[in-house]
């Protein structure tokens, strides 16, 4: 199971601009987001931050869901292991297992990470992260609707979504 993306997600970010895709608007003056994977991670990050989760694993039709990658790409690839660590923490938290129990933790690691490739997630890990990416996308779409077409405006507004929590720290 890979990182999944819906056609709606791709169309939203194509209006903003994605460098490495044939679906992107090529005339963006404010620049483009590097890859679809970077867009995916922006959605997953806000989904994790806001606790927004939508399971898209039931969407089987190619008209509803497309595969992005099985591993991190673009600017996200630099932090792939850190991203997987943060998401694993949320996975453990979702199972109510934050106490220090080595046997339980090893079981959750086997459930979340691929046993054959340490740079990939298991199908359960992909399902979990895909759900937060979709939840994050729906949250962002409720704010930006289909009117957003500028990377700079999007990123300024996107970063402000984290400000309330940053003031508390």
N, CA, C and O atoms as a DFTB+ gen file, in Angstrom:
676 C
 N C O
     1  1       0.854      -1.183       0.000
     2  2       0.000       0.000       0.000
     3  2       0.898       1.243       0.000
     4  3       1.815       1.330       0.816
     5  1       0.659       2.182      -0.874
     6  2       1.491       3.397      -0.944
     7  2       0.817       4.586      -0.253
     8  3      -0.250       4.459       0.347
     9  1       1.474       5.737      -0.357
    10  2       0.829       6.984       0.034
    11  2      -0.240       7.254      -1.018
    12  3       0.052       7.279      -2.213
    13  1      -1.459       7.453      -0.579
    14  2      -2.574       7.673      -1.499
    15  2      -2.985       9.136      -1.494
    16  3      -2.806       9.864      -0.517
    17  1      -3.532       9.524      -2.610
    18  2      -3.927      10.906      -2.862
    19  2      -5.203      10.840      -3.666
    20  3      -5.354       9.939      -4.491
    21  1      -6.113      11.743      -3.462
    22  2      -7.321      11.750      -4.279
    23  2      -7.146      12.723      -5.442
    24  3      -6.279      13.597      -5.413
    25  1      -7.963      12.559      -6.440
    26  2      -7.947      13.478      -7.580
    27  2      -8.232      14.896      -7.093
    28  3      -7.645      15.857      -7.592
    29  1      -9.126      15.024      -6.126
    30  2      -9.462      16.336      -5.567
    31  2      -8.233      16.988      -4.923
    32  3      -8.016      18.190      -5.076
    33  1      -7.421      16.187      -4.196
    34  2      -6.189      16.705      -3.589
    35  2      -5.248      17.223      -4.670
    36  3      -4.733      18.338      -4.587
    37  1      -5.035      16.391      -5.683
    38  2      -4.112      16.752      -6.757
    39  2      -4.587      18.020      -7.474
    40  3      -3.780      18.907      -7.752
    41  1      -5.863      18.112      -7.769
    42  2      -6.390      19.290      -8.466
    43  2      -6.219      20.564      -7.636
    44  3      -5.882      21.619      -8.174
    45  1      -6.453      20.462      -6.327
    46  2      -6.297      21.610      -5.426
    47  2      -4.862      22.126      -5.476
    48  3      -4.631      23.321      -5.657
    49  1      -3.895      21.212      -5.313
    50  2      -2.496      21.631      -5.288
    51  2      -1.969      21.966      -6.675
    52  3      -1.009      22.727      -6.796
    53  1      -2.567      21.421      -7.714
    54  2      -2.163      21.796      -9.078
    55  2      -2.487      23.256      -9.351
    56  3      -1.752      23.927     -10.076
    57  1      -3.575      23.756      -8.783
    58  2      -3.907      25.175      -8.933
    59  2      -2.852      26.051      -8.259
    60  3      -2.534      27.135      -8.749
    61  1      -2.311      25.580      -7.133
    62  2      -1.261      26.315      -6.427
    63  2       0.055      26.179      -7.187
    64  3       0.808      27.144      -7.319
    65  1       0.320      24.986      -7.679
    66  2       1.521      24.721      -8.466
    67  2       2.410      23.667      -7.838
    68  3       2.846      23.804      -6.695
    69  1       2.675      22.618      -8.590
    70  2       3.589      21.554      -8.174
    71  2       4.616      21.413      -9.288
    72  3       4.246      21.236     -10.449
    73  1       5.891      21.487      -8.955
    74  2       6.954      21.437      -9.959
    75  2       6.961      20.146     -10.753
    76  3       6.922      20.172     -11.983
    77  1       7.010      19.038     -10.073
    78  2       7.269      17.760     -10.742
    79  2       6.001      16.959     -11.020
    80  3       5.847      15.843     -10.525
    81  1       5.101      17.528     -11.806
    82  2       3.912      16.798     -12.229
    83  2       3.383      17.400     -13.518
    84  3       3.517      18.601     -13.754
    85  1       2.785      16.568     -14.343
    86  2       2.219      17.080     -15.596
    87  2       0.884      17.784     -15.368
    88  3       0.345      18.397     -16.289
    89  1       0.346      17.703     -14.153
    90  2      -0.966      18.289     -13.870
    91  2      -0.875      19.702     -13.316
    92  3      -1.898      20.295     -12.976
    93  1       0.321      20.246     -13.219
    94  2       0.516      21.530     -12.579
    95  2       0.432      22.688     -13.568
    96  3       0.788      22.557     -14.739
    97  1      -0.042      23.806     -13.075
    98  2      -0.061      25.038     -13.852
    99  2       1.385      25.536     -13.961
   100  3       2.030      25.768     -12.939
   101  1       1.893      25.699     -15.159
   102  2       3.316      26.011     -15.338
   103  2       3.627      27.503     -15.290
   104  3       4.796      27.874     -15.390
   105  1       2.645      28.358     -15.143
   106  2       2.908      29.800     -15.206
   107  2       2.870      30.471     -13.833
   108  3       2.585      31.666     -13.755
   109  1       3.140      29.763     -12.780
   110  2       3.081      30.341     -11.442
   111  2       4.240      31.301     -11.214
   112  3       5.402      30.946     -11.415
   113  1       3.914      32.525     -10.790
   114  2       4.930      33.531     -10.526
   115  2       5.483      33.418      -9.112
   116  3       6.614      33.835      -8.861
   117  1       4.710      32.863      -8.185
   118  2       5.159      32.784      -6.796
   119  2       5.912      31.491      -6.508
   120  3       6.251      31.213      -5.358
   121  1       6.172      30.711      -7.530
   122  2       6.883      29.461      -7.328
   123  2       5.926      28.304      -7.151
   124  3       4.707      28.475      -7.123
   125  1       6.504      27.129      -7.031
   126  2       5.696      25.923      -6.915
   127  2       6.205      25.076      -5.767
   128  3       7.360      25.183      -5.355
   129  1       5.333      24.244      -5.266
   130  2       5.724      23.235      -4.288
   131  2       6.440      22.143      -5.074
   132  3       6.033      21.817      -6.189
   133  1       7.492      21.580      -4.511
   134  2       8.390      20.689      -5.242
   135  2       7.691      19.456      -5.825
   136  3       7.781      19.216      -7.029
   137  1       7.003      18.678      -5.002
   138  2       6.405      17.417      -5.466
   139  2       5.033      17.214      -4.837
   140  3       4.663      17.900      -3.884
   141  1       4.284      16.259      -5.387
   142  2       3.010      15.871      -4.770
   143  2       3.241      15.336      -3.358
   144  3       2.405      15.524      -2.474
   145  1       4.376      14.670      -3.151
   146  2       4.687      14.137      -1.822
   147  2       4.838      15.254      -0.805
   148  3       4.431      15.103       0.347
   149  1       5.421      16.377      -1.216
   150  2       5.535      17.523      -0.314
   151  2       4.147      18.077       0.024
   152  3       3.896      18.476       1.161
   153  1       3.260      18.098      -0.955
   154  2       1.874      18.526      -0.708
   155  2       1.185      17.555       0.246
   156  3       0.473      17.967       1.162
   157  1       1.406      16.256       0.017
   158  2       0.860      15.213       0.890
   159  2       1.307      15.457       2.327
   160  3       0.495      15.404       3.252
   161  1       2.602      15.726       2.514
   162  2       3.112      15.927       3.866
   163  2       2.543      17.197       4.495
   164  3       2.282      17.211       5.698
   165  1       2.343      18.266       3.719
   166  2       1.696      19.465       4.270
   167  2       0.310      19.118       4.807
   168  3      -0.080      19.574       5.882
   169  1      -0.424      18.314       4.056
   170  2      -1.762      17.898       4.495
   171  2      -1.686      16.999       5.725
   172  3      -2.436      17.189       6.682
   173  1      -0.781      16.019       5.700
   174  2      -0.652      15.094       6.828
   175  2      -0.240      15.842       8.095
   176  3      -0.737      15.556       9.184
   177  1       0.665      16.795       7.943
   178  2       1.156      17.552       9.095
   179  2       0.020      18.328       9.758
   180  3      -0.111      18.305      10.981
   181  1      -0.797      19.011       8.968
   182  2      -1.898      19.773       9.571
   183  2      -2.970      18.815      10.098
   184  3      -3.611      19.100      11.110
   185  1      -3.167      17.682       9.416
   186  2      -4.102      16.678       9.922
   187  2      -3.678      16.138      11.273
   188  3      -4.502      16.013      12.179
   189  1      -2.401      15.817      11.416
   190  2      -1.870      15.344      12.695
   191  2      -1.970      16.430      13.761
   192  3      -2.331      16.147      14.904
   193  1      -1.658      17.650      13.398
   194  2      -1.681      18.778      14.332
   195  2      -3.091      19.067      14.835
   196  3      -3.294      19.316      16.024
   197  1      -4.051      19.034      13.941
   198  2      -5.428      19.375      14.292
   199  2      -6.264      18.157      14.689
   200  3      -7.421      18.304      15.083
   201  1      -5.687      16.957      14.587
   202  2      -6.434      15.744      14.934
   203  2      -7.512      15.404      13.913
   204  3      -8.544      14.827      14.256
   205  1      -7.265      15.763      12.662
   206  2      -8.232      15.512      11.586
   207  2      -7.863      14.214      10.867
   208  3      -6.776      14.104      10.301
   209  1      -8.764      13.239      10.891
   210  2      -8.493      11.935      10.281
   211  2      -9.695      11.512       9.449
   212  3     -10.827      11.546       9.934
   213  1      -9.462      11.114       8.207
   214  2     -10.510      10.588       7.327
   215  2      -9.938       9.361       6.634
   216  3      -8.950       9.466       5.906
   217  1     -10.542       8.206       6.848
   218  2     -10.055       6.964       6.247
   219  2     -10.453       6.914       4.775
   220  3     -11.641       6.891       4.454
   221  1      -9.467       6.898       3.879
   222  2      -9.767       6.815       2.443
   223  2      -9.454       5.431       1.895
   224  3      -9.477       5.234       0.680
   225  1      -9.158       4.461       2.771
   226  2      -8.759       3.135       2.288
   227  2      -9.882       2.426       1.536
   228  3      -9.613       1.499       0.772
   229  1     -11.113       2.832       1.732
   230  2     -12.236       2.209       1.027
   231  2     -12.380       2.704      -0.411
   232  3     -13.057       2.066      -1.218
   233  1     -11.754       3.827      -0.739
   234  2     -11.840       4.350      -2.106
   235  2     -10.933       3.516      -2.999
   236  3      -9.710       3.632      -2.929
   237  1     -11.519       2.696      -3.818
   238  2     -10.739       1.780      -4.656
   239  2     -10.625       2.258      -6.105
   240  3      -9.668       1.900      -6.792
   241  1     -11.551       3.033      -6.567
   242  2     -11.603       3.438      -7.963
   243  2     -10.446       4.375      -8.320
   244  3     -10.129       5.281      -7.549
   245  1      -9.813       4.167      -9.480
   246  2      -8.753       5.090      -9.907
   247  2      -9.254       6.520     -10.103
   248  3      -8.460       7.461     -10.085
   249  1     -10.534       6.686     -10.287
   250  2     -11.069       8.035     -10.429
   251  2     -11.177       8.723      -9.077
   252  3     -11.349       9.940      -9.020
   253  1     -11.080       7.974      -7.998
   254  2     -11.166       8.554      -6.665
   255  2      -9.817       8.656      -5.972
   256  3      -9.611       9.552      -5.154
   257  1      -8.897       7.753      -6.285
   258  2      -7.659       7.665      -5.526
   259  2      -6.493       7.365      -6.460
   260  3      -6.611       6.548      -7.374
   261  1      -5.372       8.029      -6.225
   262  2      -4.172       7.753      -7.011
   263  2      -3.002       7.511      -6.055
   264  3      -2.992       8.012      -4.931
   265  1      -2.026       6.743      -6.514
   266  2      -0.842       6.475      -5.720
   267  2       0.184       7.573      -5.979
   268  3       0.400       7.975      -7.123
   269  1       0.813       8.054      -4.914
   270  2       1.896       9.014      -5.085
   271  2       3.225       8.268      -5.121
   272  3       3.943       8.318      -6.120
   273  1       3.544       7.589      -4.051
   274  2       4.853       6.968      -3.853
   275  2       4.755       5.934      -2.760
   276  3       3.753       5.863      -2.048
   277  1       5.794       5.131      -2.625
   278  2       5.901       4.249      -1.476
   279  2       6.922       4.782      -0.482
   280  3       7.059       4.243       0.616
   281  1       7.636       5.832      -0.858
   282  2       8.591       6.443       0.062
   283  2       8.579       7.953      -0.133
   284  3       8.024       8.460      -1.108
   285  1       9.183       8.650       0.787
   286  2       9.186      10.106       0.735
   287  2      10.010      10.599      -0.451
   288  3      11.015       9.991      -0.819
   289  1       9.570      11.706      -1.042
   290  2      10.228      12.286      -2.215
   291  2      10.257      13.797      -2.062
   292  3       9.614      14.352      -1.171
   293  1      11.002      14.459      -2.931
   294  2      11.070      15.913      -2.883
   295  2      11.720      16.394      -1.596
   296  3      12.578      15.714      -1.033
   297  1      11.312      17.560      -1.136
   298  2      11.882      18.124       0.085
   299  2      11.549      17.281       1.314
   300  3      12.306      17.284       2.285
   301  1      10.441      16.568       1.286
   302  2      10.055      15.712       2.411
   303  2      11.031      14.573       2.628
   304  3      11.168      14.083       3.749
   305  1      11.718      14.139       1.563
   306  2      12.604      12.981       1.672
   307  2      13.763      13.227       2.635
   308  3      14.287      12.284       3.229
   309  1      14.160      14.467       2.790
   310  2      15.255      14.807       3.702
   311  2      14.893      14.417       5.134
   312  3      15.756      14.039       5.926
   313  1      13.611      14.516       5.451
   314  2      13.151      14.267       6.811
   315  2      12.275      13.020       6.909
   316  3      11.486      12.892       7.845
   317  1      12.408      12.101       5.952
   318  2      11.550      10.915       5.928
   319  2      11.540      10.132       7.219
   320  3      10.472       9.760       7.705
   321  1      12.705       9.874       7.788
   322  2      12.774       9.094       9.038
   323  2      12.166       9.872      10.205
   324  3      11.482       9.290      11.047
   325  1      12.408      11.173      10.261
   326  2      11.821      11.993      11.317
   327  2      10.301      12.034      11.186
   328  3       9.584      11.954      12.183
   329  1       9.817      12.157       9.962
   330  2       8.371      12.163       9.723
   331  2       7.770      10.842      10.187
   332  3       6.746      10.821      10.870
   333  1       8.416       9.740       9.809
   334  2       7.911       8.432      10.225
   335  2       7.920       8.309      11.750
   336  3       7.026       7.688      12.326
   337  1       8.921       8.894      12.404
   338  2       8.975       8.865      13.867
   339  2       7.834       9.637      14.504
   340  3       7.220       9.165      15.460
   341  1       7.546      10.823      13.979
   342  2       6.436      11.632      14.504
   343  2       5.104      10.905      14.302
   344  3       4.263      10.859      15.200
   345  1       4.931      10.341      13.108
   346  2       3.678       9.643      12.813
   347  2       3.567       8.383      13.662
   348  3       2.478       8.045      14.126
   349  1       4.682       7.683      13.871
   350  2       4.653       6.501      14.744
   351  2       4.259       6.901      16.162
   352  3       3.486       6.189      16.804
   353  1       4.769       8.013      16.662
   354  2       4.378       8.500      17.988
   355  2       2.868       8.683      18.065
   356  3       2.237       8.255      19.032
   357  1       2.281       9.323      17.037
   358  2       0.819       9.515      17.012
   359  2       0.085       8.181      16.915
   360  3      -0.990       8.022      17.493
   361  1       0.661       7.218      16.185
   362  2       0.086       5.883      16.075
   363  2       0.057       5.219      17.452
   364  3      -0.963       4.663      17.859
   365  1       1.176       5.280      18.159
   366  2       1.260       4.707      19.508
   367  2       0.265       5.406      20.423
   368  3      -0.441       4.759      21.197
   369  1       0.215       6.715      20.330
   370  2      -0.721       7.503      21.129
   371  2      -2.167       7.087      20.834
   372  3      -2.982       6.989      21.751
   373  1      -2.485       6.844      19.560
   374  2      -3.854       6.456      19.184
   375  2      -4.227       5.092      19.766
   376  3      -5.408       4.794      19.947
   377  1      -3.233       4.276      20.054
   378  2      -3.465       2.953      20.644
   379  2      -3.451       3.001      22.170
   380  3      -3.646       1.979      22.828
   381  1      -3.218       4.201      22.740
   382  2      -3.175       4.356      24.189
   383  2      -1.987       3.662      24.833
   384  3      -2.092       3.174      25.958
   385  1      -0.863       3.611      24.139
   386  2       0.285       2.829      24.604
   387  2       1.527       3.683      24.831
   388  3       2.622       3.254      24.467
   389  1       1.406       4.850      25.406
   390  2       2.571       5.705      25.571
   391  2       3.454       5.313      26.757
   392  3       4.554       5.845      26.905
   393  1       2.992       4.397      27.596
   394  2       3.848       3.969      28.699
   395  2       4.992       3.105      28.169
   396  3       4.934       2.605      27.045
   397  1       6.003       2.941      28.966
   398  2       7.219       2.244      28.531
   399  2       7.053       0.732      28.703
   400  3       7.438       0.173      29.730
   401  1       6.485       0.084      27.706
   402  2       6.319      -1.369      27.714
   403  2       6.975      -1.895      26.446
   404  3       6.415      -1.792      25.355
   405  1       8.168      -2.459      26.603
   406  2       8.984      -2.829      25.448
   407  2       8.282      -3.835      24.544
   408  3       8.329      -3.684      23.324
   409  1       7.635      -4.851      25.096
   410  2       6.966      -5.860      24.267
   411  2       5.829      -5.250      23.452
   412  3       5.686      -5.537      22.263
   413  1       5.029      -4.414      24.092
   414  2       3.930      -3.760      23.374
   415  2       4.452      -2.829      22.293
   416  3       3.899      -2.761      21.195
   417  1       5.522      -2.112      22.614
   418  2       6.097      -1.168      21.658
   419  2       6.649      -1.911      20.439
   420  3       6.465      -1.458      19.309
   421  1       7.315      -3.034      20.650
   422  2       7.837      -3.821      19.527
   423  2       6.702      -4.339      18.652
   424  3       6.827      -4.373      17.427
   425  1       5.602      -4.741      19.269
   426  2       4.436      -5.177      18.504
   427  2       3.859      -4.063      17.658
   428  3       3.479      -4.284      16.509
   429  1       3.790      -2.863      18.221
   430  2       3.289      -1.716      17.464
   431  2       4.241      -1.336      16.334
   432  3       3.801      -0.918      15.263
   433  1       5.542      -1.480      16.573
   434  2       6.518      -1.190      15.512
   435  2       6.328      -2.166      14.352
   436  3       6.395      -1.767      13.190
   437  1       6.092      -3.441      14.661
   438  2       5.861      -4.433      13.596
   439  2       4.558      -4.143      12.855
   440  3       4.439      -4.407      11.658
   441  1       3.594      -3.602      13.575
   442  2       2.307      -3.273      12.956
   443  2       2.419      -2.043      12.051
   444  3       1.731      -1.963      11.032
   445  1       3.270      -1.094      12.408
   446  2       3.347       0.195      11.725
   447  2       4.388       0.244      10.603
   448  3       4.125       0.818       9.546
   449  1       5.559      -0.346      10.819
   450  2       6.653      -0.275       9.850
   451  2       6.725      -1.546       9.005
   452  3       6.319      -2.621       9.447
   453  1       7.243      -1.410       7.795
   454  2       7.462      -2.554       6.918
   455  2       8.581      -3.409       7.504
   456  3       9.624      -2.895       7.908
   457  1       8.353      -4.711       7.544
   458  2       9.402      -5.599       8.040
   459  2      10.464      -5.846       6.983
   460  3      11.598      -6.186       7.321
   461  1      10.121      -5.681       5.700
   462  2      11.083      -5.965       4.628
   463  2      11.903      -4.750       4.202
   464  3      12.989      -4.907       3.644
   465  1      11.397      -3.536       4.457
   466  2      12.117      -2.327       4.045
   467  2      11.983      -1.267       5.140
   468  3      10.887      -0.754       5.362
   469  1      13.072      -0.933       5.824
   470  2      12.993       0.028       6.925
   471  2      12.607       1.448       6.505
   472  3      12.273       2.276       7.353
   473  1      12.651       1.735       5.190
   474  2      12.274       3.065       4.709
   475  2      10.811       3.150       4.288
   476  3      10.378       4.164       3.741
   477  1      10.058       2.097       4.539
   478  2       8.638       2.075       4.179
   479  2       7.788       1.731       5.392
   480  3       8.273       1.205       6.394
   481  1       6.526       2.044       5.269
   482  2       5.557       1.705       6.297
   483  2       4.876       0.390       5.932
   484  3       4.978      -0.077       4.798
   485  1       4.196      -0.191       6.883
   486  2       3.352      -1.354       6.593
   487  2       2.044      -0.843       6.002
   488  3       1.831       0.367       5.930
   489  1       1.180      -1.734       5.586
   490  2      -0.115      -1.286       5.058
   491  2      -0.886      -0.527       6.133
   492  3      -1.598       0.426       5.814
   493  1      -0.764      -0.921       7.387
   494  2      -1.429      -0.204       8.485
   495  2      -0.799       1.175       8.682
   496  3      -1.512       2.141       8.955
   497  1       0.512       1.279       8.550
   498  2       1.186       2.573       8.664
   499  2       0.773       3.526       7.559
   500  3       0.521       4.705       7.807
   501  1       0.705       3.005       6.320
   502  2       0.244       3.842       5.203
   503  2      -1.211       4.268       5.414
   504  3      -1.559       5.427       5.188
   505  1      -2.053       3.338       5.843
   506  2      -3.465       3.664       6.083
   507  2      -3.575       4.784       7.111
   508  3      -4.354       5.721       6.937
   509  1      -2.800       4.682       8.172
   510  2      -2.832       5.679       9.245
   511  2      -2.400       7.054       8.727
   512  3      -3.097       8.045       8.942
   513  1      -1.257       7.114       8.049
   514  2      -0.765       8.397       7.544
   515  2      -1.649       8.948       6.430
   516  3      -1.882      10.155       6.367
   517  1      -2.141       8.080       5.553
   518  2      -3.069       8.524       4.503
   519  2      -4.318       9.156       5.105
   520  3      -4.828      10.146       4.580
   521  1      -4.808       8.593       6.196
   522  2      -5.999       9.135       6.861
   523  2      -5.776      10.542       7.392
   524  3      -6.650      11.401       7.277
   525  1      -4.601      10.776       7.977
   526  2      -4.308      12.126       8.461
   527  2      -4.053      13.097       7.311
   528  3      -4.392      14.277       7.408
   529  1      -3.462      12.609       6.231
   530  2      -3.271      13.479       5.066
   531  2      -4.623      13.881       4.481
   532  3      -4.823      15.042       4.125
   533  1      -5.547      12.934       4.380
   534  2      -6.875      13.264       3.852
   535  2      -7.639      14.168       4.809
   536  3      -8.304      15.109       4.375
   537  1      -7.552      13.893       6.107
   538  2      -8.193      14.769       7.097
   539  2      -7.623      16.173       7.037
   540  3      -8.357      17.157       7.123
   541  1      -6.295      16.260       6.888
   542  2      -5.644      17.567       6.763
   543  2      -6.054      18.277       5.492
   544  3      -6.282      19.487       5.491
   545  1      -6.150      17.513       4.396
   546  2      -6.583      18.130       3.142
   547  2      -7.990      18.701       3.285
   548  3      -8.244      19.838       2.888
   549  1      -8.893      17.924       3.845
   550  2     -10.273      18.410       3.986
   551  2     -10.339      19.633       4.889
   552  3     -11.126      20.547       4.642
   553  1      -9.514      19.658       5.937
   554  2      -9.436      20.833       6.804
   555  2      -8.947      22.039       6.004
   556  3      -9.544      23.114       6.071
   557  1      -7.851      21.862       5.239
   558  2      -7.315      22.964       4.426
   559  2      -8.311      23.410       3.362
   560  3      -8.478      24.605       3.117
   561  1      -8.963      22.449       2.737
   562  2      -9.928      22.788       1.688
   563  2     -11.097      23.583       2.260
   564  3     -11.655      24.441       1.577
   565  1     -11.471      23.304       3.508
   566  2     -12.571      24.066       4.129
   567  2     -12.167      25.521       4.364
   568  3     -13.029      26.397       4.432
   569  1     -10.881      25.782       4.487
   570  2     -10.393      27.146       4.685
   571  2     -10.167      27.840       3.348
   572  3     -10.588      28.981       3.158
   573  1      -9.501      27.150       2.419
   574  2      -9.100      27.763       1.153
   575  2     -10.109      27.571       0.027
   576  3     -10.108      28.329      -0.943
   577  1     -10.966      26.566       0.150
   578  2     -11.914      26.218      -0.904
   579  2     -11.129      26.013      -2.209
   580  3     -10.002      25.520      -2.173
   581  1     -11.694      26.375      -3.329
   582  2     -10.997      26.216      -4.610
   583  2     -10.436      27.539      -5.122
   584  3     -10.047      27.645      -6.285
   585  1     -10.397      28.548      -4.251
   586  2      -9.952      29.878      -4.666
   587  2      -8.439      30.060      -4.596
   588  3      -7.901      30.972      -5.225
   589  1      -7.760      29.227      -3.857
   590  2      -6.319      29.399      -3.646
   591  2      -5.543      28.952      -4.876
   592  3      -5.700      27.827      -5.349
   593  1      -4.706      29.845      -5.387
   594  2      -3.887      29.487      -6.548
   595  2      -2.487      30.092      -6.460
   596  3      -1.776      30.153      -7.464
   597  1      -2.089      30.537      -5.273
   598  2      -0.797      31.178      -5.114
   599  2      -0.041      30.515      -3.963
   600  3      -0.538      30.467      -2.838
   601  1       1.156      30.008      -4.244
   602  2       1.961      29.296      -3.249
   603  2       2.266      30.171      -2.032
   604  3       2.130      29.714      -0.897
   605  1       2.669      31.402      -2.250
   606  2       3.045      32.273      -1.136
   607  2       1.849      32.523      -0.226
   608  3       1.963      32.388       0.992
   609  1       0.707      32.883      -0.797
   610  2      -0.497      33.105       0.015
   611  2      -0.866      31.841       0.782
   612  3      -1.198      31.896       1.966
   613  1      -0.807      30.706       0.097
   614  2      -1.133      29.438       0.744
   615  2      -0.201      29.181       1.925
   616  3      -0.670      28.866       3.018
   617  1       1.110      29.309       1.724
   618  2       2.066      28.984       2.789
   619  2       1.987      29.954       3.966
   620  3       2.186      29.549       5.111
   621  1       1.701      31.217       3.704
   622  2       1.535      32.181       4.799
   623  2       0.327      31.798       5.642
   624  3       0.411      31.739       6.868
   625  1      -0.784      31.540       4.986
   626  2      -1.990      31.148       5.716
   627  2      -1.796      29.800       6.407
   628  3      -2.227      29.614       7.545
   629  1      -1.150      28.867       5.722
   630  2      -0.890      27.537       6.279
   631  2      -0.075      27.656       7.571
   632  3      -0.415      27.033       8.577
   633  1       0.991      28.449       7.548
   634  2       1.834      28.585       8.743
   635  2       1.071      29.230       9.890
   636  3       1.344      28.930      11.052
   637  1       0.127      30.103       9.591
   638  2      -0.647      30.741      10.659
   639  2      -1.553      29.738      11.372
   640  3      -1.988      30.002      12.493
   641  1      -1.841      28.619      10.763
   642  2      -2.682      27.600      11.398
   643  2      -1.988      26.945      12.587
   644  3      -2.638      26.293      13.403
   645  1      -0.678      27.115      12.687
   646  2       0.090      26.557      13.796
   647  2       0.374      27.584      14.887
   648  3       0.836      27.214      15.966
   649  1       0.109      28.861      14.633
   650  2       0.502      29.931      15.553
   651  2      -0.142      29.850      16.908
   652  3       0.538      30.089      17.906
   653  1      -1.417      29.527      17.007
   654  2      -2.086      29.486      18.298
   655  2      -1.389      28.510      19.237
   656  3      -1.199      28.808      20.416
   657  1      -1.012      27.358      18.725
   658  2      -0.343      26.374      19.548
   659  2       1.089      26.794      19.879
   660  3       1.593      26.445      20.946
   661  1       1.742      27.517      19.010
   662  2       3.110      27.955      19.261
   663  2       3.161      28.973      20.389
   664  3       4.143      29.023      21.130
   665  1       2.129      29.777      20.530
   666  2       2.100      30.771      21.606
   667  2       2.014      30.102      22.961
   668  3       2.483      30.657      23.954
   669  1       1.415      28.899      23.020
   670  2       1.253      28.180      24.280
   671  2       2.554      27.574      24.775
   672  3       2.681      27.273      25.962
   673  1       3.520      27.390      23.888
   674  2       4.765      26.692      24.267
   675  2       5.678      27.584      25.074
   676  3       6.762      27.159      25.473
